[in-house]
Structure formats: structure tokens, C-alpha cells
PDB file of C-alpha atoms in Angstrom:
ATOM      1  CA  MET A  26      68.153 160.581  54.521  1.00  0.00           C
ATOM      2  CA  SER A  27      66.448 159.940  51.180  1.00  0.00           C
ATOM      3  CA  GLU A  28      66.806 156.641  49.408  1.00  0.00           C
ATOM      4  CA  SER A  29      67.754 156.594  45.749  1.00  0.00           C
ATOM      5  CA  ARG A  30      64.799 157.806  43.730  1.00  0.00           C
ATOM      6  CA  PRO A  31      62.978 155.004  41.875  1.00  0.00           C
ATOM      7  CA  ASP A  32      62.334 155.327  38.164  1.00  0.00           C
ATOM      8  CA  PRO A  33      58.908 156.710  37.233  1.00  0.00           C
ATOM      9  CA  LEU A  34      56.073 154.385  36.351  1.00  0.00           C
ATOM     10  CA  ILE A  35      55.223 154.795  32.671  1.00  0.00           C
ATOM     11  CA  ILE A  36      52.105 153.652  30.829  1.00  0.00           C
ATOM     12  CA  GLU A  37      52.447 153.722  27.067  1.00  0.00           C
ATOM     13  CA  PRO A  38      49.586 154.498  24.659  1.00  0.00           C
ATOM     14  CA  SER A  39      47.363 151.616  23.611  1.00  0.00           C
ATOM     15  CA  ALA A  40      48.827 151.832  20.107  1.00  0.00           C
ATOM     16  CA  GLY A  41      51.118 154.100  18.113  1.00  0.00           C
ATOM     17  CA  ALA A  42      52.792 157.325  19.162  1.00  0.00           C
ATOM     18  CA  PRO A  43      51.388 159.264  22.133  1.00  0.00           C
ATOM     19  CA  ALA A  44      48.929 162.059  21.433  1.00  0.00           C
ATOM     20  CA  GLN A  45      49.034 163.474  24.972  1.00  0.00           C
ATOM     21  CA  LEU A  46      51.315 163.434  27.996  1.00  0.00           C
ATOM     22  CA  PHE A  47      49.876 163.160  31.506  1.00  0.00           C
ATOM     23  CA  VAL A  48      52.227 163.601  34.468  1.00  0.00           C
ATOM     24  CA  VAL A  49      50.485 162.409  37.639  1.00  0.00           C
ATOM     25  CA  LEU A  50      51.906 163.285  41.076  1.00  0.00           C
ATOM     26  CA  HIS A  51      51.128 161.569  44.375  1.00  0.00           C
ATOM     27  CA  GLY A  52      50.785 163.423  47.663  1.00  0.00           C
ATOM     28  CA  GLU A  53      53.213 163.733  50.573  1.00  0.00           C
ATOM     29  CA  SER A  54      54.462 160.569  52.331  1.00  0.00           C
ATOM     30  CA  ALA A  55      53.085 158.436  49.519  1.00  0.00           C
ATOM     31  CA  ALA A  56      53.993 156.773  46.234  1.00  0.00           C
ATOM     32  CA  PRO A  57      52.473 156.464  42.734  1.00  0.00           C
ATOM     33  CA  GLU A  58      50.144 153.699  43.962  1.00  0.00           C
ATOM     34  CA  GLN A  59      48.157 156.425  45.724  1.00  0.00           C
ATOM     35  CA  VAL A  60      46.916 157.821  42.403  1.00  0.00           C
ATOM     36  CA  LEU A  61      46.141 154.559  40.580  1.00  0.00           C
ATOM     37  CA  GLU A  62      42.385 155.232  40.416  1.00  0.00           C
ATOM     38  CA  LEU A  63      43.051 158.590  38.760  1.00  0.00           C
ATOM     39  CA  VAL A  64      45.534 156.998  36.345  1.00  0.00           C
ATOM     40  CA  ALA A  65      42.996 154.313  35.415  1.00  0.00           C
ATOM     41  CA  ALA A  66      40.375 156.970  34.653  1.00  0.00           C
ATOM     42  CA  ILE A  67      42.819 158.941  32.504  1.00  0.00           C
ATOM     43  CA  ARG A  68      43.836 155.811  30.613  1.00  0.00           C
ATOM     44  CA  GLN A  69      40.224 154.897  29.887  1.00  0.00           C
ATOM     45  CA  ALA A  70      39.342 158.410  28.704  1.00  0.00           C
ATOM     46  CA  PHE A  71      42.584 159.018  26.772  1.00  0.00           C
ATOM     47  CA  PRO A  72      43.902 155.688  25.436  1.00  0.00           C
ATOM     48  CA  GLN A  73      46.471 157.451  23.248  1.00  0.00           C
ATOM     49  CA  ALA A  74      48.095 159.208  26.201  1.00  0.00           C
ATOM     50  CA  LEU A  75      51.532 158.574  27.631  1.00  0.00           C
ATOM     51  CA  ILE A  76      51.089 158.574  31.422  1.00  0.00           C
ATOM     52  CA  VAL A  77      54.110 159.207  33.641  1.00  0.00           C
ATOM     53  CA  GLN A  78      53.938 158.691  37.414  1.00  0.00           C
ATOM     54  CA  PRO A  79      57.151 159.963  39.022  1.00  0.00           C
ATOM     55  CA  HIS A  80      58.115 159.206  42.592  1.00  0.00           C
ATOM     56  CA  GLY A  81      58.784 162.176  44.814  1.00  0.00           C
ATOM     57  CA  PRO A  82      62.559 162.785  44.903  1.00  0.00           C
ATOM     58  CA  PHE A  83      62.808 162.736  48.708  1.00  0.00           C
ATOM     59  CA  GLY A  84      61.992 160.201  51.396  1.00  0.00           C
ATOM     60  CA  ALA A  85      62.207 156.435  51.624  1.00  0.00           C
ATOM     61  CA  GLY A  86      60.197 153.400  50.612  1.00  0.00           C
ATOM     62  CA  ALA A  87      56.564 154.231  49.912  1.00  0.00           C
ATOM     63  CA  ALA A  88      56.789 157.513  51.860  1.00  0.00           C
ATOM     64  CA  ARG A  89      58.103 159.851  49.177  1.00  0.00           C
ATOM     65  CA  ARG A  90      57.675 163.607  49.163  1.00  0.00           C
ATOM     66  CA  TRP A  91      58.255 166.418  46.669  1.00  0.00           C
ATOM     67  CA  ILE A  92      60.023 168.903  48.933  1.00  0.00           C
ATOM     68  CA  ALA A  93      63.491 168.613  50.427  1.00  0.00           C
ATOM     69  CA  ARG A  94      62.485 168.897  54.096  1.00  0.00           C
ATOM     70  CA  ALA A  95      59.770 167.136  56.050  1.00  0.00           C
ATOM     71  CA  HIS A  96      57.409 169.315  58.122  1.00  0.00           C
ATOM     72  CA  PRO A  97      58.919 172.743  57.328  1.00  0.00           C
ATOM     73  CA  ASP A  98      57.478 175.913  58.783  1.00  0.00           C
ATOM     74  CA  ALA A  99      55.198 178.018  56.608  1.00  0.00           C
ATOM     75  CA  GLU A 100      57.929 180.398  55.434  1.00  0.00           C
ATOM     76  CA  ALA A 101      60.325 177.620  54.446  1.00  0.00           C
ATOM     77  CA  TYR A 102      57.521 175.668  52.761  1.00  0.00           C
ATOM     78  CA  VAL A 103      57.014 178.404  50.157  1.00  0.00           C
ATOM     79  CA  GLY A 104      60.630 178.232  48.974  1.00  0.00           C
ATOM     80  CA  LEU A 105      60.760 174.443  49.058  1.00  0.00           C
ATOM     81  CA  VAL A 106      57.651 174.111  46.902  1.00  0.00           C
ATOM     82  CA  ALA A 107      59.020 176.687  44.448  1.00  0.00           C
ATOM     83  CA  ASP A 108      62.230 174.674  44.135  1.00  0.00           C
ATOM     84  CA  ALA A 109      60.255 171.463  43.647  1.00  0.00           C
ATOM     85  CA  GLY A 110      58.090 173.107  40.981  1.00  0.00           C
ATOM     86  CA  ALA A 111      61.120 174.275  39.005  1.00  0.00           C
ATOM     87  CA  ALA A 112      62.653 170.784  39.189  1.00  0.00           C
ATOM     88  CA  LEU A 113      59.402 169.209  38.030  1.00  0.00           C
ATOM     89  CA  ALA A 114      59.163 171.625  35.103  1.00  0.00           C
ATOM     90  CA  ASP A 115      62.629 170.535  33.941  1.00  0.00           C
ATOM     91  CA  GLU A 116      61.581 166.874  34.098  1.00  0.00           C
ATOM     92  CA  VAL A 117      58.366 167.505  32.191  1.00  0.00           C
ATOM     93  CA  ARG A 118      60.247 169.359  29.462  1.00  0.00           C
ATOM     94  CA  ALA A 119      62.627 166.408  29.142  1.00  0.00           C
ATOM     95  CA  TRP A 120      59.736 163.954  28.720  1.00  0.00           C
ATOM     96  CA  GLN A 121      58.160 166.269  26.135  1.00  0.00           C
ATOM     97  CA  ARG A 122      61.371 166.455  24.122  1.00  0.00           C
ATOM     98  CA  SER A 123      61.905 162.692  24.246  1.00  0.00           C
ATOM     99  CA  ARG A 124      58.437 162.014  22.811  1.00  0.00           C
ATOM    100  CA  GLY A 125      57.957 165.032  20.563  1.00  0.00           C
ATOM    101  CA  LEU A 126      55.044 166.440  22.574  1.00  0.00           C
ATOM    102  CA  SER A 127      54.189 170.086  23.219  1.00  0.00           C
ATOM    103  CA  GLY A 128      53.017 171.891  26.309  1.00  0.00           C
ATOM    104  CA  GLU A 129      49.520 172.126  24.834  1.00  0.00           C
ATOM    105  CA  GLN A 130      49.475 168.323  24.615  1.00  0.00           C
ATOM    106  CA  THR A 131      50.555 168.004  28.245  1.00  0.00           C
ATOM    107  CA  ALA A 132      48.480 167.829  31.422  1.00  0.00           C
ATOM    108  CA  LEU A 133      49.756 167.853  34.999  1.00  0.00           C
ATOM    109  CA  ALA A 134      47.741 166.198  37.756  1.00  0.00           C
ATOM    110  CA  GLY A 135      48.559 166.187  41.431  1.00  0.00           C
ATOM    111  CA  PHE A 136      47.051 165.323  44.797  1.00  0.00           C
ATOM    112  CA  SER A 137      47.813 167.269  47.987  1.00  0.00           C
ATOM    113  CA  GLU A 138      51.534 168.207  48.016  1.00  0.00           C
ATOM    114  CA  GLY A 139      51.838 166.988  44.427  1.00  0.00           C
ATOM    115  CA  ALA A 140      49.173 169.484  43.375  1.00  0.00           C
ATOM    116  CA  ALA A 141      50.973 172.387  45.081  1.00  0.00           C
ATOM    117  CA  VAL A 142      54.138 171.456  43.182  1.00  0.00           C
ATOM    118  CA  ALA A 143      52.218 171.085  39.900  1.00  0.00           C
ATOM    119  CA  LEU A 144      50.846 174.622  40.288  1.00  0.00           C
ATOM    120  CA  GLU A 145      54.330 175.986  40.954  1.00  0.00           C
ATOM    121  CA  ALA A 146      55.665 174.193  37.871  1.00  0.00           C
ATOM    122  CA  ALA A 147      52.906 175.608  35.665  1.00  0.00           C
ATOM    123  CA  CYS A 148      53.523 179.122  36.988  1.00  0.00           C
ATOM    124  CA  ALA A 149      57.309 178.842  36.694  1.00  0.00           C
ATOM    125  CA  ASP A 150      57.380 177.689  33.059  1.00  0.00           C
ATOM    126  CA  THR A 151      54.970 179.416  30.691  1.00  0.00           C
ATOM    127  CA  GLY A 152      53.311 176.929  28.389  1.00  0.00           C
ATOM    128  CA  LEU A 153      54.575 173.870  30.272  1.00  0.00           C
ATOM    129  CA  ALA A 154      51.106 172.311  30.238  1.00  0.00           C
ATOM    130  CA  GLY A 155      47.771 173.064  28.657  1.00  0.00           C
ATOM    131  CA  ARG A 156      45.888 171.742  31.688  1.00  0.00           C
ATOM    132  CA  ALA A 157      46.556 171.074  35.361  1.00  0.00           C
ATOM    133  CA  LEU A 158      44.323 169.048  37.677  1.00  0.00           C
ATOM    134  CA  LEU A 159      44.902 170.168  41.271  1.00  0.00           C
ATOM    135  CA  PHE A 160      43.279 167.905  43.871  1.00  0.00           C
ATOM    136  CA  SER A 161      42.846 168.739  47.553  1.00  0.00           C
ATOM    137  CA  THR A 162      45.926 170.801  48.249  1.00  0.00           C
ATOM    138  CA  ARG A 163      47.247 173.517  50.533  1.00  0.00           C
ATOM    139  CA  PHE A 164      48.839 175.877  48.029  1.00  0.00           C
ATOM    140  CA  ALA A 165      52.196 177.269  49.102  1.00  0.00           C
ATOM    141  CA  THR A 166      51.312 180.850  48.203  1.00  0.00           C
ATOM    142  CA  LEU A 167      49.085 182.860  45.893  1.00  0.00           C
ATOM    143  CA  PRO A 168      50.617 183.000  42.396  1.00  0.00           C
ATOM    144  CA  GLN A 169      52.106 186.357  41.448  1.00  0.00           C
ATOM    145  CA  ALA A 170      50.918 185.845  37.876  1.00  0.00           C
ATOM    146  CA  ALA A 171      48.469 183.411  36.339  1.00  0.00           C
ATOM    147  CA  PRO A 172      49.843 180.844  33.863  1.00  0.00           C
ATOM    148  CA  MET A 173      47.994 182.226  30.844  1.00  0.00           C
ATOM    149  CA  LEU A 174      48.613 179.160  28.663  1.00  0.00           C
ATOM    150  CA  THR A 175      47.437 176.688  31.312  1.00  0.00           C
ATOM    151  CA  THR A 176      43.864 175.968  32.381  1.00  0.00           C
ATOM    152  CA  LEU A 177      43.836 175.109  36.097  1.00  0.00           C
ATOM    153  CA  HIS A 178      41.141 172.770  37.399  1.00  0.00           C
ATOM    154  CA  LEU A 179      40.898 172.906  41.212  1.00  0.00           C
ATOM    155  CA  LEU A 180      39.038 169.896  42.658  1.00  0.00           C
ATOM    156  CA  HIS A 181      38.323 169.792  46.360  1.00  0.00           C
ATOM    157  CA  GLY A 182      36.314 168.015  49.023  1.00  0.00           C
ATOM    158  CA  ALA A 183      34.031 170.450  50.805  1.00  0.00           C
ATOM    159  CA  ALA A 184      34.712 168.604  54.094  1.00  0.00           C
ATOM    160  CA  ASP A 185      38.508 168.589  53.740  1.00  0.00           C
ATOM    161  CA  ARG A 186      40.048 169.434  57.132  1.00  0.00           C
ATOM    162  CA  VAL A 187      43.675 168.947  56.082  1.00  0.00           C
ATOM    163  CA  ALA A 188      43.469 171.451  53.223  1.00  0.00           C
ATOM    164  CA  PRO A 189      40.320 173.503  53.920  1.00  0.00           C
ATOM    165  CA  VAL A 190      38.337 174.413  50.828  1.00  0.00           C
ATOM    166  CA  ASP A 191      38.328 178.121  51.756  1.00  0.00           C
ATOM    167  CA  GLN A 192      41.942 178.367  50.623  1.00  0.00           C
ATOM    168  CA  ALA A 193      41.058 176.831  47.264  1.00  0.00           C
ATOM    169  CA  ARG A 194      38.340 179.476  46.954  1.00  0.00           C
ATOM    170  CA  ARG A 195      40.910 182.207  47.638  1.00  0.00           C
ATOM    171  CA  VAL A 196      43.343 180.805  45.081  1.00  0.00           C
ATOM    172  CA  HIS A 197      40.562 180.494  42.548  1.00  0.00           C
ATOM    173  CA  GLY A 198      39.380 184.039  43.082  1.00  0.00           C
ATOM    174  CA  HIS A 199      42.936 185.362  42.951  1.00  0.00           C
ATOM    175  CA  LEU A 200      43.546 183.613  39.623  1.00  0.00           C
ATOM    176  CA  ALA A 201      40.350 185.149  38.260  1.00  0.00           C
ATOM    177  CA  GLU A 202      41.542 188.617  39.306  1.00  0.00           C
ATOM    178  CA  LEU A 203      44.803 187.969  37.449  1.00  0.00           C
ATOM    179  CA  GLY A 204      42.884 187.050  34.304  1.00  0.00           C
ATOM    180  CA  GLY A 205      43.769 183.370  34.558  1.00  0.00           C
ATOM    181  CA  ASP A 206      41.683 180.421  33.417  1.00  0.00           C
ATOM    182  CA  ALA A 207      40.685 178.288  36.394  1.00  0.00           C
ATOM    183  CA  THR A 208      37.728 176.196  37.509  1.00  0.00           C
ATOM    184  CA  LEU A 209      36.821 175.157  41.038  1.00  0.00           C
ATOM    185  CA  ASP A 210      34.746 172.045  41.719  1.00  0.00           C
ATOM    186  CA  MET A 211      33.752 171.069  45.254  1.00  0.00           C
ATOM    187  CA  ALA A 212      32.234 167.744  46.277  1.00  0.00           C
ATOM    188  CA  SER A 213      30.022 167.811  49.358  1.00  0.00           C
ATOM    189  CA  GLY A 214      30.793 165.343  52.129  1.00  0.00           C
ATOM    190  CA  VAL A 215      34.284 164.579  50.794  1.00  0.00           C
ATOM    191  CA  GLY A 216      37.363 165.010  52.957  1.00  0.00           C
ATOM    192  CA  HIS A 217      41.071 164.943  52.153  1.00  0.00           C
ATOM    193  CA  GLU A 218      41.050 162.123  49.623  1.00  0.00           C
ATOM    194  CA  LEU A 219      41.292 161.426  45.927  1.00  0.00           C
ATOM    195  CA  HIS A 220      37.581 160.629  45.831  1.00  0.00           C
ATOM    196  CA  HIS A 221      35.992 158.971  42.804  1.00  0.00           C
ATOM    197  CA  ALA A 222      33.549 161.898  42.461  1.00  0.00           C
ATOM    198  CA  LEU A 223      36.440 164.340  42.092  1.00  0.00           C
ATOM    199  CA  ILE A 224      38.175 162.044  39.615  1.00  0.00           C
ATOM    200  CA  ARG A 225      34.981 161.759  37.577  1.00  0.00           C
ATOM    201  CA  GLN A 226      34.610 165.537  37.535  1.00  0.00           C
ATOM    202  CA  ALA A 227      38.256 165.968  36.509  1.00  0.00           C
ATOM    203  CA  ILE A 228      37.733 163.759  33.455  1.00  0.00           C
ATOM    204  CA  ALA A 229      34.568 165.702  32.617  1.00  0.00           C
ATOM    205  CA  ARG A 230      36.559 168.953  32.779  1.00  0.00           C
ATOM    206  CA  LEU A 231      39.257 167.561  30.484  1.00  0.00           C
ATOM    207  CA  GLN A 232      36.709 166.335  27.954  1.00  0.00           C
ATOM    208  CA  GLY A 233      34.105 169.071  28.108  1.00  0.00           C
ATOM    209  CA  TYR A 234      35.657 172.378  29.178  1.00  0.00           C
ATOM    210  CA  LEU A 235      36.785 174.718  26.426  1.00  0.00           C
ATOM    211  CA  PRO A 236      39.867 176.625  27.655  1.00  0.00           C
ATOM    212  CA  GLN A 237      39.348 180.352  28.026  1.00  0.00           C
ATOM    213  CA  ARG A 238      42.087 181.118  25.507  1.00  0.00           C
ATOM    214  CA  ALA A 239      40.202 179.098  22.878  1.00  0.00           C
ATOM    215  CA  TRP A 240      36.774 180.412  23.907  1.00  0.00           C
ATOM    216  CA  GLU A 241      37.813 184.056  23.701  1.00  0.00           C
ATOM    217  CA  ALA A 242      39.191 183.511  20.203  1.00  0.00           C
ATOM    218  CA  VAL A 243      35.743 182.562  18.914  1.00  0.00           C
ATOM    219  CA  MET A 244      33.131 183.747  21.427  1.00  0.00           C
ATOM    220  CA  GLY A 245      34.499 186.638  23.486  1.00  0.00           C
ATOM    221  CA  ALA A 246      34.482 186.592  27.294  1.00  0.00           C
ATOM    222  CA  PRO A 247      33.588 183.215  28.866  1.00  0.00           C
ATOM    223  CA  ASP A 248      30.796 182.448  31.310  1.00  0.00           C
ATOM    224  CA  LEU A 249      32.690 181.844  34.548  1.00  0.00           C
ATOM    225  CA  ARG A 250      31.345 179.547  37.266  1.00  0.00           C
ATOM    226  CA  VAL A 251      32.142 177.673  40.455  1.00  0.00           C
ATOM    227  CA  ASP A 252      30.469 174.250  40.670  1.00  0.00           C
ATOM    228  CA  GLU A 253      29.469 172.345  43.787  1.00  0.00           C
ATOM    229  CA  TYR A 254      27.950 168.877  43.583  1.00  0.00           C
ATOM    230  CA  ASP A 255      26.968 165.888  45.643  1.00  0.00           C
ATOM    231  CA  ALA A 256      29.758 163.343  45.850  1.00  0.00           C
ATOM    232  CA  ASP A 257      27.192 160.535  45.670  1.00  0.00           C
ATOM    233  CA  ASP A 258      26.370 161.246  42.051  1.00  0.00           C
ATOM    234  CA  GLY A 259      28.959 163.807  40.905  1.00  0.00           C
ATOM    235  CA  ALA A 260      26.275 165.872  39.188  1.00  0.00           C
ATOM    236  CA  SER A 261      26.765 169.620  39.112  1.00  0.00           C
ATOM    237  CA  ASP A 262      24.170 171.683  40.966  1.00  0.00           C
ATOM    238  CA  GLY A 263      25.215 174.937  39.375  1.00  0.00           C
ATOM    239  CA  PRO A 264      26.698 177.990  41.098  1.00  0.00           C
ATOM    240  CA  ALA A 265      27.730 177.411  44.690  1.00  0.00           C
ATOM    241  CA  GLY A 266      28.022 179.397  47.871  1.00  0.00           C
ATOM    242  CA  ASP A 267      27.499 183.118  47.378  1.00  0.00           C
ATOM    243  CA  GLY A 268      26.455 182.714  43.755  1.00  0.00           C
ATOM    244  CA  GLU A 269      29.594 184.213  42.262  1.00  0.00           C
ATOM    245  CA  THR A 270      30.237 182.921  38.768  1.00  0.00           C
ATOM    246  CA  ARG A 271      33.936 182.836  38.082  1.00  0.00           C
ATOM    247  CA  HIS A 272      36.553 180.340  36.963  1.00  0.00           C
TER     248      HIS A 272
END
């Protein structure tokens, strides 16, 4: 049985009204403390952001989860994640309304199960968020349509055995086929963890990547690429694997 859901942790902007909204989701059997390093990086890079760290609605103590059942089979998992994504989208819209912020000013970030739910929320509600940072997750299913108003940044450890990187590659390629805007960054030697190299790359994506919808308005078709880099320094080594260049 789930305990009463704790209130979200909220970090206000350093001064004045918020210019952005970041909603940061922990993984399964965890709590917001799991993503504190990511939150600290976001706060340093975006001091005018409102950062919301909700607890998963199910579970007890520090072992919260986003879906209604623990350890479901694969078929049930798809529906449970879809339900969780729809519920998250409603919460995000409520926070936006309360602070006068738009979807374009909003970013979702999630680790593991939280990332799967963030993707479902972005796909379920067009324009919910301008960006989504999806760390080290096993996606419930391939999206039927890409969220055309959301840039998806997939960030993954190349040595992840819990959520193998091959699935992230498939999701990334599928989004490209749908005409979506997605990047995939892989850190060598990193397993299933919210590693500092992935966090550093996520901030670089937020600060330096021009969304495809903006790029096409001024430059035409974008140059699409998958990046793989050494986790020791976080530096991009250019196209990875088979040399395909797609976001």
C-alpha cells in the first residue's frame, strides 16, 4: 500500500519571477534526493528557473515509483507508464498555470522510470515542454508519433546493463523516422547511473543545441548526429558507432 504522497520539493529562482520551469523526476524505488546532482547543475546554469522535484505517487518512504504496480509484466508496463505520463502532464500544466509559464519555457528531466514517464507525458500532451532530458531508461514502447514541439535529449551510459543502450538507439532512430527532434549522447564506461558526465552533457545540450523547429525556420534541414564521448572528460568524439548522423 502506498503512503500519502509527500509534497514536491520546490526551488525558487534566485530573484524575481521564474523564466523557466524544470520538472525533475527520480527513478523507480527512489526519491528526489536521487537527482540532487542534476538539480544543482540546472540551478547553476539557469538561476532564474523554478525547479520542481515531485515524489512518485506510489510506494512508501524513500522508495517511490511512478507507476501503480511494482514489477509488472511487459504488457502491463506499457499501460501503466501511459497512465503515469498523462497524470504527470496534468501536474505540469497546473504548475505552468500557477506561475504563468508556457510549454516552451518548460523542460522535463527524468532518470530511469522517471524518464520513461517524462517521454509519455511529452507525447501525450503536445507542447507540454520545449525540452525533455531522458537519462538511462527502458522506454515503455516506441512512440506512435513524435512530439513535434519538444526536443528530446536521450542520455545514456554505454555500459548500462539495466537499460541497454541499444534500446535508446532504436527509440532515437524511430523518432528520426517520425520527423521528431531528438539527440542521443552515450558516455563510454558508464552504467545505469546519473553520471556527472551525462549531467554535464545535458546542460551543454540545453545551452548549445538549437531545436530543429527553430533551425528549420532559418537554415533549412538540420545536421543530425549521434554523439559518443569518454565519461572521463565528457568531450564529444563526433559520430558514433556505424557513422549514422541523425538526431
